[in-house]
Amino acid sequence: MSTEPTTPTVAELEEQERRLVLRRFTHDDAWALGSLLVELAREREAPVAIDIHRAGQQLFHAALPGSAPDNDAWIARKRRVVERYGSASYLVGARFRAKGTTFEESSRLDPDTYAAHGGSFPLTVAGVGVIGAVTVSGLPQLEDHRLVVAALERFLGE
């Protein structure tokens, strides 16, 4: 029996987005969520960089031991996917894969600018919509995605 976690379906990823909606998102909330992500990453000894953007402004950034400058480039590419599509970077990639193609083959977007790899999740405020993104880079893409989801669940008290 495999102990590997199963890859989530498009429907499961969409459900995460429906569930993980914020009532508000202030500068203090960005600090709290970012600090929570640092705590979770340290518990897992994850060599990640963490970024939170809202309305084009970086509100939080941390680079943990083992992360590299390349992680910041990945963060920017994954965040741009969230900003363009309004969905998690992992979900965008999964939607292309479900159609039998890849983001790189079919999106017509520059892969040096956009990456539909897991790790960037939309910050959605109820009654407002997507106002930013929280992004992690440094682990395999599904693990990056799961780390962000775990932090948002804890942040929202789920």
PDB file of C-alpha atoms in Angstrom, residues 5-6 13 16-17 28 39 44 49 52 68 70 72 76 93 97 104-105 108-109 116-117 127 132 144-145 148-149 156:
ATOM      1  CA  PRO A   5      -0.701  11.376  -0.754  1.00  0.00           C
ATOM      2  CA  THR A   6      -3.155  11.370  -3.609  1.00  0.00           C
ATOM      3  CA  LEU A  13      -9.031  22.160  -5.454  1.00  0.00           C
ATOM      4  CA  GLN A  16     -10.565  24.563  -1.183  1.00  0.00           C
ATOM      5  CA  GLU A  17     -10.972  27.952  -2.837  1.00  0.00           C
ATOM      6  CA  ASP A  28      -1.701  42.867  10.386  1.00  0.00           C
ATOM      7  CA  GLU A  39       6.085  28.492  11.934  1.00  0.00           C
ATOM      8  CA  ARG A  44       8.530  20.701   8.717  1.00  0.00           C
ATOM      9  CA  ALA A  49      10.522  31.319   0.712  1.00  0.00           C
ATOM     10  CA  ILE A  52       2.172  37.673   0.603  1.00  0.00           C
ATOM     11  CA  ALA A  68      17.530  30.283  -2.647  1.00  0.00           C
ATOM     12  CA  ASP A  70      15.494  31.145  -7.455  1.00  0.00           C
ATOM     13  CA  ASP A  72      11.759  34.341  -5.327  1.00  0.00           C
ATOM     14  CA  ALA A  76       6.694  35.866  -8.799  1.00  0.00           C
ATOM     15  CA  GLY A  93      -2.195  23.813 -13.908  1.00  0.00           C
ATOM     16  CA  ARG A  97      -3.844  18.787 -17.319  1.00  0.00           C
ATOM     17  CA  GLU A 104       3.057  25.752 -20.889  1.00  0.00           C
ATOM     18  CA  GLU A 105       1.696  24.262 -24.150  1.00  0.00           C
ATOM     19  CA  ARG A 108       0.041  31.198 -24.725  1.00  0.00           C
ATOM     20  CA  LEU A 109       1.798  32.904 -21.796  1.00  0.00           C
ATOM     21  CA  ALA A 116       1.055  27.212 -13.085  1.00  0.00           C
ATOM     22  CA  HIS A 117       2.874  25.189 -10.430  1.00  0.00           C
ATOM     23  CA  GLY A 127     -18.067  40.124  -0.905  1.00  0.00           C
ATOM     24  CA  GLY A 132      -3.926  39.174  -3.514  1.00  0.00           C
ATOM     25  CA  ASP A 144       4.040  23.970  -1.610  1.00  0.00           C
ATOM     26  CA  HIS A 145       0.287  24.052  -2.276  1.00  0.00           C
ATOM     27  CA  VAL A 148      -0.298  27.244   1.991  1.00  0.00           C
ATOM     28  CA  VAL A 149      -3.681  25.489   2.378  1.00  0.00           C
ATOM     29  CA  LEU A 156      -9.293  30.768   9.454  1.00  0.00           C
TER      30      LEU A 156
END
